[in-house]
PDB file of C-alpha atoms and ligand atoms in Angstrom:
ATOM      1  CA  UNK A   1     -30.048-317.413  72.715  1.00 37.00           C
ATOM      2  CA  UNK A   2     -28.056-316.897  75.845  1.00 40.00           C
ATOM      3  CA  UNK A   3     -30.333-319.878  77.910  1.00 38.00           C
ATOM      4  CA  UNK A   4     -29.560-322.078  74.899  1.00 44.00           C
ATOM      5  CA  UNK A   5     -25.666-321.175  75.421  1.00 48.00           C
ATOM      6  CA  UNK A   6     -25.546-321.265  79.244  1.00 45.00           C
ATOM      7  CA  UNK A   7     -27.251-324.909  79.156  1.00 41.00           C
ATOM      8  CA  UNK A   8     -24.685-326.501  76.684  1.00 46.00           C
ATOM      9  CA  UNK A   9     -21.747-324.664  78.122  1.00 48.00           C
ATOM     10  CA  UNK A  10     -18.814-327.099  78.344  1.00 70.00           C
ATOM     11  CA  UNK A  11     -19.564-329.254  75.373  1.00 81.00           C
ATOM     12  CA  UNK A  12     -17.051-328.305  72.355  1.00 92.00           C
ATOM     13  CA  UNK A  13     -18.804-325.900  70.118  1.00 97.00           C
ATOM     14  CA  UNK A  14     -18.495-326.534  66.296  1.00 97.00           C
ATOM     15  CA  UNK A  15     -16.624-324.763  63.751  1.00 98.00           C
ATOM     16  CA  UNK A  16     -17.272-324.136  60.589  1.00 98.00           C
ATOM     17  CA  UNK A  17     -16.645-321.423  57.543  1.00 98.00           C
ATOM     18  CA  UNK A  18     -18.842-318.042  58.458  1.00 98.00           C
ATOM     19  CA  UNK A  19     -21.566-317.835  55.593  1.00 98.00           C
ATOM     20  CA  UNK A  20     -23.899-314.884  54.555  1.00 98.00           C
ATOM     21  CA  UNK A  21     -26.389-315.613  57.114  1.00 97.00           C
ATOM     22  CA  UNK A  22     -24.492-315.397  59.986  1.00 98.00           C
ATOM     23  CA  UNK A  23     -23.810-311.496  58.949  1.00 98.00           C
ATOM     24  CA  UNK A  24     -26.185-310.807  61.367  1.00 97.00           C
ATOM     25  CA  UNK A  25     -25.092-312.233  64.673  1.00 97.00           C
ATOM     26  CA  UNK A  26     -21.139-310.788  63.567  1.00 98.00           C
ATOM     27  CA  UNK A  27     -21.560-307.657  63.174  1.00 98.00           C
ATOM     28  CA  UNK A  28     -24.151-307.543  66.182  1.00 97.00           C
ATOM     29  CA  UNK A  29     -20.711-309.094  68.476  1.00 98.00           C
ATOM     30  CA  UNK A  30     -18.432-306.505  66.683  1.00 97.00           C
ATOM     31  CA  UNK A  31     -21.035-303.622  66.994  1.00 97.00           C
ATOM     32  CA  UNK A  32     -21.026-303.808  70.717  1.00 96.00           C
ATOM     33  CA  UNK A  33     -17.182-304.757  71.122  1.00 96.00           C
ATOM     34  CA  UNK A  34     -16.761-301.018  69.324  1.00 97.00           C
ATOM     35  CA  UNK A  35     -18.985-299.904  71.502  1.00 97.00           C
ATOM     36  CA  UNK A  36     -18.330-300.835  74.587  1.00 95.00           C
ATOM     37  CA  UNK A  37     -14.636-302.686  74.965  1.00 95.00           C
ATOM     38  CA  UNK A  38     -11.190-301.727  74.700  1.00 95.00           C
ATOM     39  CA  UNK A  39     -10.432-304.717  72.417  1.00 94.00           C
ATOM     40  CA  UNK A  40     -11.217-302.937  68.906  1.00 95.00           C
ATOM     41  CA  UNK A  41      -9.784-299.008  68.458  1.00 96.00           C
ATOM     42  CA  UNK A  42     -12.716-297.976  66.545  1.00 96.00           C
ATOM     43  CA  UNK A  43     -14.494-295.149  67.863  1.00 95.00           C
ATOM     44  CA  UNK A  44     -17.969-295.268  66.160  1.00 95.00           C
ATOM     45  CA  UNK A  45     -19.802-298.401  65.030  1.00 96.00           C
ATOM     46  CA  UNK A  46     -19.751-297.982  61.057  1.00 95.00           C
ATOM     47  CA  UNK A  47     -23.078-297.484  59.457  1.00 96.00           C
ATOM     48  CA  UNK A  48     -24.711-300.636  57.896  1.00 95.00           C
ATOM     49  CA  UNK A  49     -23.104-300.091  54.752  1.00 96.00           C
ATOM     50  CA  UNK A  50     -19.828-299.823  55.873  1.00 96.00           C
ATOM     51  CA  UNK A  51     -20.571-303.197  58.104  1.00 96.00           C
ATOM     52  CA  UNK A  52     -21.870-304.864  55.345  1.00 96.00           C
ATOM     53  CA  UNK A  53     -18.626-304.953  53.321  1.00 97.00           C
ATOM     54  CA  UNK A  54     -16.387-305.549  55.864  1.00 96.00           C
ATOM     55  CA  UNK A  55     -18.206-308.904  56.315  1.00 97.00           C
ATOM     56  CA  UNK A  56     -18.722-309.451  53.183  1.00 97.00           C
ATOM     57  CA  UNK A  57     -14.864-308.606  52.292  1.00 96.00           C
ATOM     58  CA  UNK A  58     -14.322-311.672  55.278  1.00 96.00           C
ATOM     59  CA  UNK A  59     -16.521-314.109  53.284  1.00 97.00           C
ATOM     60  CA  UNK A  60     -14.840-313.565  49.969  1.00 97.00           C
ATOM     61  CA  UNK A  61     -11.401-313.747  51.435  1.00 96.00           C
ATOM     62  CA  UNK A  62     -12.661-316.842  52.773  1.00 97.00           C
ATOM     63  CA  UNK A  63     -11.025-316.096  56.359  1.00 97.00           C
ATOM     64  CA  UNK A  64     -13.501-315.896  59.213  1.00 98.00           C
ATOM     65  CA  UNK A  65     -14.522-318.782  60.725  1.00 98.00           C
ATOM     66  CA  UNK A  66     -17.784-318.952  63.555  1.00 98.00           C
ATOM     67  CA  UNK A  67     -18.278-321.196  66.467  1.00 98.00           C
ATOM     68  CA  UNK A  68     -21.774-322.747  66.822  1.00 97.00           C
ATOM     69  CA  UNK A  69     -23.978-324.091  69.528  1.00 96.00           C
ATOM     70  CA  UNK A  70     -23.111-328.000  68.985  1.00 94.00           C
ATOM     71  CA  UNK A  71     -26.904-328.415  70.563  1.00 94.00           C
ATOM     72  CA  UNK A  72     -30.293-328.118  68.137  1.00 94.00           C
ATOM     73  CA  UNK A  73     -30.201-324.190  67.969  1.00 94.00           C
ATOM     74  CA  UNK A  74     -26.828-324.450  66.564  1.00 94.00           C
ATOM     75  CA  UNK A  75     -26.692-320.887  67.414  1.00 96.00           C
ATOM     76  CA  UNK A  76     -23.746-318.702  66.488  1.00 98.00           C
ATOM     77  CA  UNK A  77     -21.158-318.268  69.600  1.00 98.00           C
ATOM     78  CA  UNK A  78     -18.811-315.998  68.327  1.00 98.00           C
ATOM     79  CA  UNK A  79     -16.212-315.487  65.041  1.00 98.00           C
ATOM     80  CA  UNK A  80     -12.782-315.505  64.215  1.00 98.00           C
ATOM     81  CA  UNK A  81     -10.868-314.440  61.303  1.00 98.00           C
ATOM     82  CA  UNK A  82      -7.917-313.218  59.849  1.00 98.00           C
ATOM     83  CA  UNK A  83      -7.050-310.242  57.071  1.00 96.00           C
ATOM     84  CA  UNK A  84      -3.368-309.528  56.098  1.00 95.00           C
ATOM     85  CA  UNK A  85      -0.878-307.162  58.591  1.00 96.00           C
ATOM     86  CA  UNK A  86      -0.707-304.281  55.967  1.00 96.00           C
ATOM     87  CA  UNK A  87      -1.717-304.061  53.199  1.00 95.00           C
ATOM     88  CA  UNK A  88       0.816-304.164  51.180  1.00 97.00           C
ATOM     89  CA  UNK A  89       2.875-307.279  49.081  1.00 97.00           C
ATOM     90  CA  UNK A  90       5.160-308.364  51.055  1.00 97.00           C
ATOM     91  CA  UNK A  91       2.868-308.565  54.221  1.00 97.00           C
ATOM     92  CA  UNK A  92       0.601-310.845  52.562  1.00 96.00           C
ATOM     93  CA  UNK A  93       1.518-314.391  54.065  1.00 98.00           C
ATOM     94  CA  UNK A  94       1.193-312.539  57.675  1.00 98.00           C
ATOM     95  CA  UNK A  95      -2.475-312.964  58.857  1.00 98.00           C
ATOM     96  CA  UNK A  96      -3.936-310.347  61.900  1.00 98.00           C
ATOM     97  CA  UNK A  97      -6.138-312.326  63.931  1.00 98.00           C
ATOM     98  CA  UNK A  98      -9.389-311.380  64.923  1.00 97.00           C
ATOM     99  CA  UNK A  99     -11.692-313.368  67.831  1.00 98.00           C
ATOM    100  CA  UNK A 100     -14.631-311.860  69.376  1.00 98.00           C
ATOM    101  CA  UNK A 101     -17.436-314.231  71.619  1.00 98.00           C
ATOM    102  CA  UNK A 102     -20.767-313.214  72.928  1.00 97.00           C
ATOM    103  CA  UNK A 103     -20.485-312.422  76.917  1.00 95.00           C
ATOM    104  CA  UNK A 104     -22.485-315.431  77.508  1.00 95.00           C
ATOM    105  CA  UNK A 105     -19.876-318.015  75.415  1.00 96.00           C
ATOM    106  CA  UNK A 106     -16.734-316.729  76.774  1.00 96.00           C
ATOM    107  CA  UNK A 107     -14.696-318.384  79.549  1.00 95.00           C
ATOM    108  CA  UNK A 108     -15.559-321.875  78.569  1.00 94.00           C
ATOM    109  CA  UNK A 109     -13.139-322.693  75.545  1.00 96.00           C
ATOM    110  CA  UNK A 110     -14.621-321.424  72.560  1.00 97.00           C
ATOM    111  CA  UNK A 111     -12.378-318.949  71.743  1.00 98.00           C
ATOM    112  CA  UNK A 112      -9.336-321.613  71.692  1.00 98.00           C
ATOM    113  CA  UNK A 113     -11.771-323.815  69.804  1.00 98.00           C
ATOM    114  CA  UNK A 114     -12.245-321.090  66.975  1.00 98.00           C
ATOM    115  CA  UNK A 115      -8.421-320.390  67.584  1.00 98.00           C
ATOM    116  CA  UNK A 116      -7.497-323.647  66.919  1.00 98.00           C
ATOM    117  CA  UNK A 117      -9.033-324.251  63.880  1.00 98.00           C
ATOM    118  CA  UNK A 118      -8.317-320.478  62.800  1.00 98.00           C
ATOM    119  CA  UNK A 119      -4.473-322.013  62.582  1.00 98.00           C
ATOM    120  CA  UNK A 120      -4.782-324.404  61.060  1.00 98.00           C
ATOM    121  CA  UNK A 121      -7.078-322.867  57.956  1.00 98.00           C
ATOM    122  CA  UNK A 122      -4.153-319.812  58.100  1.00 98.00           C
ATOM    123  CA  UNK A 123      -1.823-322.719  57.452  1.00 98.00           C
ATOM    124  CA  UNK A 124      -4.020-324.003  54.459  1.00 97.00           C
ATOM    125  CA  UNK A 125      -4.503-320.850  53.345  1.00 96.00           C
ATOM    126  CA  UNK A 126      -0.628-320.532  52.567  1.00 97.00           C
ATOM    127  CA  UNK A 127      -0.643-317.949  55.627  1.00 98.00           C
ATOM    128  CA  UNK A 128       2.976-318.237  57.037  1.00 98.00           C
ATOM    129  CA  UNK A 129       2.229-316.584  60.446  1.00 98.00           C
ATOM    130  CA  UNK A 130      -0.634-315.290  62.501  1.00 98.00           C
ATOM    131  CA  UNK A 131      -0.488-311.909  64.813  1.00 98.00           C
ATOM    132  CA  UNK A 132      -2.545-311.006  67.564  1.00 98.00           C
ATOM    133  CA  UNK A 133      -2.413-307.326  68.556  1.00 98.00           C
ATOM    134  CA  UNK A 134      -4.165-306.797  71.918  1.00 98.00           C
ATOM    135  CA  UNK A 135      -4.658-304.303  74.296  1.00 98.00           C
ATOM    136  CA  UNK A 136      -2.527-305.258  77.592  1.00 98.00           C
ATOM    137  CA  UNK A 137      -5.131-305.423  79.831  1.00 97.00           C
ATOM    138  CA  UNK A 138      -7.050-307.907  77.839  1.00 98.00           C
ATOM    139  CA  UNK A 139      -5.575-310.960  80.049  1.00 97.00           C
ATOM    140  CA  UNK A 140      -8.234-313.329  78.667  1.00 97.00           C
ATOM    141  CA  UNK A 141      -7.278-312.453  75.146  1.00 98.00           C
ATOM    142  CA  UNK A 142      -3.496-312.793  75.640  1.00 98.00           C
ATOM    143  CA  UNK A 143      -4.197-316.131  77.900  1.00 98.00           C
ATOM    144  CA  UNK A 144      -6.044-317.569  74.772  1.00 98.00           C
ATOM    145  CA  UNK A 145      -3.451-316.422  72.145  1.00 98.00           C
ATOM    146  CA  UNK A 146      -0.615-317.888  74.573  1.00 98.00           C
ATOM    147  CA  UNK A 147      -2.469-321.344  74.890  1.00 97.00           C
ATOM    148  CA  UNK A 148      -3.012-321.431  70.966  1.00 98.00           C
ATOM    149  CA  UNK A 149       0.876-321.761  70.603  1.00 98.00           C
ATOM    150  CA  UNK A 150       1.637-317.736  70.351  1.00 98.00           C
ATOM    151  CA  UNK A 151       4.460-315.844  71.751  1.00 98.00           C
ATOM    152  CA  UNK A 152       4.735-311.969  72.801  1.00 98.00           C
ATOM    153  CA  UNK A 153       6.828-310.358  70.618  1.00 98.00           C
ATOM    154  CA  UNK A 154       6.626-306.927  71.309  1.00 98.00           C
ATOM    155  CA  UNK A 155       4.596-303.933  73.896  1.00 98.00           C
ATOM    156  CA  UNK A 156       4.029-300.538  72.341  1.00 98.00           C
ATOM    157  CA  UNK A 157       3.034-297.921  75.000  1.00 98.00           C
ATOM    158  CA  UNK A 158      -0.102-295.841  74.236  1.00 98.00           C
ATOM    159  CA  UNK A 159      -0.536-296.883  70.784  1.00 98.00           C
ATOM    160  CA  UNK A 160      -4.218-296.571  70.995  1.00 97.00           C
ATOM    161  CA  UNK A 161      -6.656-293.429  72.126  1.00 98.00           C
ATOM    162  CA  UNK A 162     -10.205-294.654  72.790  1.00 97.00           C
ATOM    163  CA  UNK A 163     -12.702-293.530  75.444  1.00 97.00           C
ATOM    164  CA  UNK A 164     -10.791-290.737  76.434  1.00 97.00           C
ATOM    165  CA  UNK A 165      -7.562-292.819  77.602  1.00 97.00           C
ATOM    166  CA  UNK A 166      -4.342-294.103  76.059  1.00 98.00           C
ATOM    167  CA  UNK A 167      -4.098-298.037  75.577  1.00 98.00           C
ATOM    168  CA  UNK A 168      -1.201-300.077  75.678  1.00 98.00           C
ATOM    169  CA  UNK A 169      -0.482-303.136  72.710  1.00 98.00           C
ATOM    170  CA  UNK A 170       0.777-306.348  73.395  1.00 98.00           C
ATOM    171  CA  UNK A 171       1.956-308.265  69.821  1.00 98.00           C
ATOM    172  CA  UNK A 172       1.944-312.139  69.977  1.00 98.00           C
ATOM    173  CA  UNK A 173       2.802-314.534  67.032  1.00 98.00           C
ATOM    174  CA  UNK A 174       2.844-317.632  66.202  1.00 98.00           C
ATOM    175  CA  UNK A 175       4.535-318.908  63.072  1.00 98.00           C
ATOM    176  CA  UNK A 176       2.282-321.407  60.998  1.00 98.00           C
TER     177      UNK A 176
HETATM  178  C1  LIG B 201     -10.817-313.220  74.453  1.00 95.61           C
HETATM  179  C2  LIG B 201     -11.793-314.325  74.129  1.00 95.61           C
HETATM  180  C3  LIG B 201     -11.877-314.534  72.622  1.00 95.61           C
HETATM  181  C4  LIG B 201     -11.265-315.625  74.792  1.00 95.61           C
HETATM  182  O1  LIG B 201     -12.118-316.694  74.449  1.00 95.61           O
HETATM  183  P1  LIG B 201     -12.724-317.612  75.608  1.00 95.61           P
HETATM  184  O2  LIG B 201     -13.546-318.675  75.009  1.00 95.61           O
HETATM  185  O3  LIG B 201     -13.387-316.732  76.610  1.00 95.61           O
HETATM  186  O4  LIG B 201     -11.401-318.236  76.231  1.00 95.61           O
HETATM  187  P2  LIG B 201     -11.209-319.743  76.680  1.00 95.61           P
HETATM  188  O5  LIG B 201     -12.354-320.159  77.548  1.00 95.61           O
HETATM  189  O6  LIG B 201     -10.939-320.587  75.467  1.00 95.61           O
HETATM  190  O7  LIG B 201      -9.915-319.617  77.594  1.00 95.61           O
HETATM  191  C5  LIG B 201      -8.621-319.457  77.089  1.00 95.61           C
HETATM  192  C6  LIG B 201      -7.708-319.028  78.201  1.00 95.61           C
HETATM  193  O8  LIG B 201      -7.964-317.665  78.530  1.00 95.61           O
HETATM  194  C7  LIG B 201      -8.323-317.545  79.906  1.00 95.61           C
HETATM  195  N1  LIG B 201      -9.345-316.512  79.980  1.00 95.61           N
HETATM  196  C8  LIG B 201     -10.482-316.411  79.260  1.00 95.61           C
HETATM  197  N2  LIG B 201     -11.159-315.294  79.607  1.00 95.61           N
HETATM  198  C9  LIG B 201     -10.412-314.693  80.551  1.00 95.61           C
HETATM  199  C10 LIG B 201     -10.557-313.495  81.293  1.00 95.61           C
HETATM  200  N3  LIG B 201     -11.621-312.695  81.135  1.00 95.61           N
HETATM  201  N4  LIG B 201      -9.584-313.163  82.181  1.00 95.61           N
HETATM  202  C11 LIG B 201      -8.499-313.957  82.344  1.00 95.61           C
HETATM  203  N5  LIG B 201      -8.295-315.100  81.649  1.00 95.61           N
HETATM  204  C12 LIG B 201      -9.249-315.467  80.783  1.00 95.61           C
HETATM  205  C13 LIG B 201      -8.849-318.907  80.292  1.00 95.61           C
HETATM  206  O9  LIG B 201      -8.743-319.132  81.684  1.00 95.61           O
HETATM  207  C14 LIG B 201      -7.918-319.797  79.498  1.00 95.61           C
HETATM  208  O10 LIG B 201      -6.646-319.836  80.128  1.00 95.61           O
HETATM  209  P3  LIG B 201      -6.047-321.178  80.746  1.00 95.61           P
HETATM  210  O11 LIG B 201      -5.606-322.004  79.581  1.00 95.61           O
HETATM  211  O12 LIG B 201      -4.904-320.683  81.565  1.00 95.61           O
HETATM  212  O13 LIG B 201      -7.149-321.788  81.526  1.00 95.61           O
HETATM  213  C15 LIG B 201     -13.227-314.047  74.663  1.00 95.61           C
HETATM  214  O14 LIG B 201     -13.197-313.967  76.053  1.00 95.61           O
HETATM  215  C16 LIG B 201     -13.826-312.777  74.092  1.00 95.61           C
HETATM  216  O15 LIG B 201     -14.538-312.815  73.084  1.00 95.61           O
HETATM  217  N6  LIG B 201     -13.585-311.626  74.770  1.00 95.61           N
HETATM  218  C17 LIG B 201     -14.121-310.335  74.333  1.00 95.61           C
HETATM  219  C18 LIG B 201     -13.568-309.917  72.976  1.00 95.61           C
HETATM  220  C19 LIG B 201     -12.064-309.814  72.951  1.00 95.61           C
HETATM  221  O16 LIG B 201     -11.435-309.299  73.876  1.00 95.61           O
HETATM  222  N7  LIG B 201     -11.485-310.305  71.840  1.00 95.61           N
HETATM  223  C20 LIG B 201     -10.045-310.292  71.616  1.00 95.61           C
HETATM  224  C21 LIG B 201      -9.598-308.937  71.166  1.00 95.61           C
HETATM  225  S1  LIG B 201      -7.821-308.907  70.910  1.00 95.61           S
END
């Protein structure tokens, strides 16, 4: 898969509505950003169960969104999606944002692609704003967000514990 990717880099990936067979390659990207980044405060990938409704829970809500290969393999890139802030009532027309790539699609504009059109299906999905909250050091993530039309809004010192270490949150928003 990564070949494919590295061969077609550059060329605007396509986005379309996530679908049950891409459950796979999604929870394979969120598996190891649990594992191994500072990007989700999870400490232990959820068992397969667990994983399974989550995605599924995405598909119904009819939120997530994945970035293809434009080329023949059409292979998956990456996802993005969004679930509401809290959940309750009066948070519901305030979407979290979610966007995770595989190593070998980042850094070439697929994550604004998928951001991009992640906006503008908020919008249509009556979604009056979109948050990002993002660790601080994640400059490529906050870089993206700002480019997609999202402002910081707030910092929260250590809001998050994970390998050991306190983490920092940046919010960004961007009204729809
Ligand atoms: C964050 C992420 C979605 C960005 O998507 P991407 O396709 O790599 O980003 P793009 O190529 O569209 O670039 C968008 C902007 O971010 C910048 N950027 C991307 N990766 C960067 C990095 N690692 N460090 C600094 N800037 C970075 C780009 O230069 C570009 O900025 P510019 O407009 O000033 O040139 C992607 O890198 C990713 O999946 N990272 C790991 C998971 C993650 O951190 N998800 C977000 C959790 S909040």
């Amino acid at each position: 898969m990564s070949t494919t990717v590295a061969t077609e880099a550059r060329t605007p990936p396509r986005i379309r509505l996530a679908a049950a067979e891409d459950a796979a390659v999604v929870l394979a990207i969120r598996d190891e950003a649990i594992r191994s980044s500072s990007g989700l405060w999870i400490d232990e990938v959820p068992d397969p169960e667990a994983s399974r409704s989550w995605f599924e829970a995405q598909l119904e809500a009819g939120s997530m969104l994945v970035a293809e290969d434009p080329g023949p393999s059409a292979a998956v890139l990456g996802y993005a999606s969004f679930s509401p802030l809290r959940d309750y009532a009066g948070y519901r027309f305030t979407g979290e944002d979610s966007v995770y790539l595989l190593p070998e699609a980042q850094g070439r504009g697929v994550g604004t692609a998928l951001m991009e059109a992640l906006v503008t299906h908020a919008r249509e999905h009556g979604m009056h704003s979109l948050v990002a909250l993002v660790e601080s050091g994640n400059t490529g993530s906050i870089r993206l967000h700002e480019r997609c039309g999202f402002r910081e809004v707030g910092r929260m010192p250590e809001a998050g514990f994970k390998f050991g270490t306190w983490w920092d949150l940046v919010t960004l928003q961007r009204l729809l």
